[in-house]
Coordinates of C-alpha atoms in Angstrom, one line a residue:
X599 CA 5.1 50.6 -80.9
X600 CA 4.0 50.4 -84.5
X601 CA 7.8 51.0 -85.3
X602 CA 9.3 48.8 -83.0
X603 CA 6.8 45.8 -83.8
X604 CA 5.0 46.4 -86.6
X605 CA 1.4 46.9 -87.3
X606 CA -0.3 43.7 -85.8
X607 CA 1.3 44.6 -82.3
X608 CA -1.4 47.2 -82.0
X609 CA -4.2 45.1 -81.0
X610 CA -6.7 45.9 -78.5
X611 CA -8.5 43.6 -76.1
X612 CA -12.1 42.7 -75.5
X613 CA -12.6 46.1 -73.7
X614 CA -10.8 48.6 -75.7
X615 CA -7.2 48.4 -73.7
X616 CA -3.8 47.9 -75.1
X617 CA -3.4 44.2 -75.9
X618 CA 0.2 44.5 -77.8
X619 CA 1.7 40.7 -78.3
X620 CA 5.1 40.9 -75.6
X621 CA 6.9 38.7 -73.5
X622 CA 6.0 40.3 -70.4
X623 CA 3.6 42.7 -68.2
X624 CA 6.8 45.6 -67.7
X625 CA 7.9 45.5 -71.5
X626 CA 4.3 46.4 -72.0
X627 CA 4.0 49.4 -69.1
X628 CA 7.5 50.4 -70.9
X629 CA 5.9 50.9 -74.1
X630 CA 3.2 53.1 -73.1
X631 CA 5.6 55.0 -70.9
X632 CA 7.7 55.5 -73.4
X633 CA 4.7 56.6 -76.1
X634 CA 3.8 59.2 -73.2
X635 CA 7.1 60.3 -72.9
X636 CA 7.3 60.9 -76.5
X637 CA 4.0 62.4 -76.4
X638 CA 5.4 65.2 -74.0
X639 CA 2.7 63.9 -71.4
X640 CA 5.7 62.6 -68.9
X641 CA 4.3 62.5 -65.2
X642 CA 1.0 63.9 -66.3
X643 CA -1.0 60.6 -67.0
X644 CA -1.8 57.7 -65.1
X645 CA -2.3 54.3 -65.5
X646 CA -4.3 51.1 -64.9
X647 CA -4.3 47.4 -66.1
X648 CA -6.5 44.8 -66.1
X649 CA -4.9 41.5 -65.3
X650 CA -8.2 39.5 -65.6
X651 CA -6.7 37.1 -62.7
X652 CA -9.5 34.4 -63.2
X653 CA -8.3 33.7 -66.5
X654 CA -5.2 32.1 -65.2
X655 CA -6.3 30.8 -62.0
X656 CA -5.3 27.4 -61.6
X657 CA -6.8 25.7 -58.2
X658 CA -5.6 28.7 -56.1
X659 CA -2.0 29.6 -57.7
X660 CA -2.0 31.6 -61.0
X661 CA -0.5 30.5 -64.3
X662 CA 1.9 33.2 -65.4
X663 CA 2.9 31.2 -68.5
X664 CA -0.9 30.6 -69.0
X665 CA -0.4 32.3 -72.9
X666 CA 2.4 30.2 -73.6
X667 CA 2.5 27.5 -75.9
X668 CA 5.8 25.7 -74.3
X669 CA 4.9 25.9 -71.2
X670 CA 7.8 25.2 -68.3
X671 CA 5.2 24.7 -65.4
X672 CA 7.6 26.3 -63.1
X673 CA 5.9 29.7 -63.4
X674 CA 2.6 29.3 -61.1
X675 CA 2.6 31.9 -58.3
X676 CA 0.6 32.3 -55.5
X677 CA -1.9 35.0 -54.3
X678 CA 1.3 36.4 -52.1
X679 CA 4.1 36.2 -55.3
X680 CA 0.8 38.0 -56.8
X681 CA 0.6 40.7 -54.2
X682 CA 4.5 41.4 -54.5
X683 CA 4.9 41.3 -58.2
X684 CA 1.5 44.1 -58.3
X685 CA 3.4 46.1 -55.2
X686 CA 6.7 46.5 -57.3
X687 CA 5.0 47.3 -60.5
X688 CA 2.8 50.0 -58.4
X689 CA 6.2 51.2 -57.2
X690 CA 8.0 51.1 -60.5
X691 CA 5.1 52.4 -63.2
X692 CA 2.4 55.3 -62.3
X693 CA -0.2 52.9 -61.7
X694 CA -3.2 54.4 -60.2
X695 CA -5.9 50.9 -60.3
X696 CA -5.5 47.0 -61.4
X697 CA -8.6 45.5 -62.4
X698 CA -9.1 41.9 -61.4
X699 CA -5.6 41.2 -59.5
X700 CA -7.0 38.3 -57.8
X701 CA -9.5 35.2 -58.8
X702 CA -12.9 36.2 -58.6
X703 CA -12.9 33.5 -55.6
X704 CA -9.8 35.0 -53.9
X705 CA -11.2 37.0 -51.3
X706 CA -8.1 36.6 -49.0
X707 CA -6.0 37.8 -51.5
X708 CA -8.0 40.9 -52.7
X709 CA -8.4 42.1 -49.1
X710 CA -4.8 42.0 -48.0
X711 CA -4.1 43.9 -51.3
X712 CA -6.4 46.8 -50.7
X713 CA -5.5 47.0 -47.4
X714 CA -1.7 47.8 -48.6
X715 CA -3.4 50.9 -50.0
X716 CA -0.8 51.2 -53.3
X717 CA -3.4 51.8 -56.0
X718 CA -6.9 50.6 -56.4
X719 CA -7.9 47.0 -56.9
X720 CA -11.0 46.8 -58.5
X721 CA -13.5 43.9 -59.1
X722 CA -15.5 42.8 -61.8
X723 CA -15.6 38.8 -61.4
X724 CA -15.5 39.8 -58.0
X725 CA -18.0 42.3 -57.0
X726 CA -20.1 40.7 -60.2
X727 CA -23.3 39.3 -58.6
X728 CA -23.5 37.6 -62.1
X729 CA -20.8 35.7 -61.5

């Protein structure tokens, strides 16, 4: 990664994770694969994201382009587009759990994704009595 993008795309967010700066969720489950990969760790680890839904949650459709400065507004998908784009990435990447898929208000959505049983959704707006 350090190669590829230089030092300052090896950040890391507010909980420790991999917060590289990249155009898009698979160029970022690419990198990692490919640091595994080069690691000689290939089909041994698994992994998990944290898409922190309620921080682009717009009414009840999510801003995909919410980082973006030139934003096209064409890019708002709902909690369905949500549940398909996390299904193929389940499929694609050895995800094992996805923290916060869903709005901490989207019950519907959570639901119907846990019931598809492809990798652990887990709360923390969510199940966050705090909230």
């Amino acid at each position: 990664i350090w190669e590829k993008y230089g030092s300052d795309s090896c950040n890391i967010g507010d909980d420790g994770g991999f917060a590289p700066n990249i155009s898009s969720i698979t160029e970022g489950l690419d990198l990692v694969i490919a640091a595994i990969d080069r690691a000689g760790y290939n089909g041994r680890i698994k992994l998990a994201i944290d898409a922190a839904a309620t921080d682009f949650c717009v009414g009840k459709k999510y801003d995909l382009e919410f980082k973006s400065a030139k934003k096209s507004g064409q890019n708002f998908k709902t909690g369905d587009d949500m549940i398909e784009i996390y299904s193929q990435l389940c499929s694609e990447y050895p995800l094992v759990s996805i923290e916060q898929p869903f709005d901490k208000d989207d019950w519907e959505h959570s639901k119907k994704f846990t019931t598809l049983e492809l990798c652990q959704g887990c709360g923390r707006r969510l199940t966050d009595v705090r909230s």
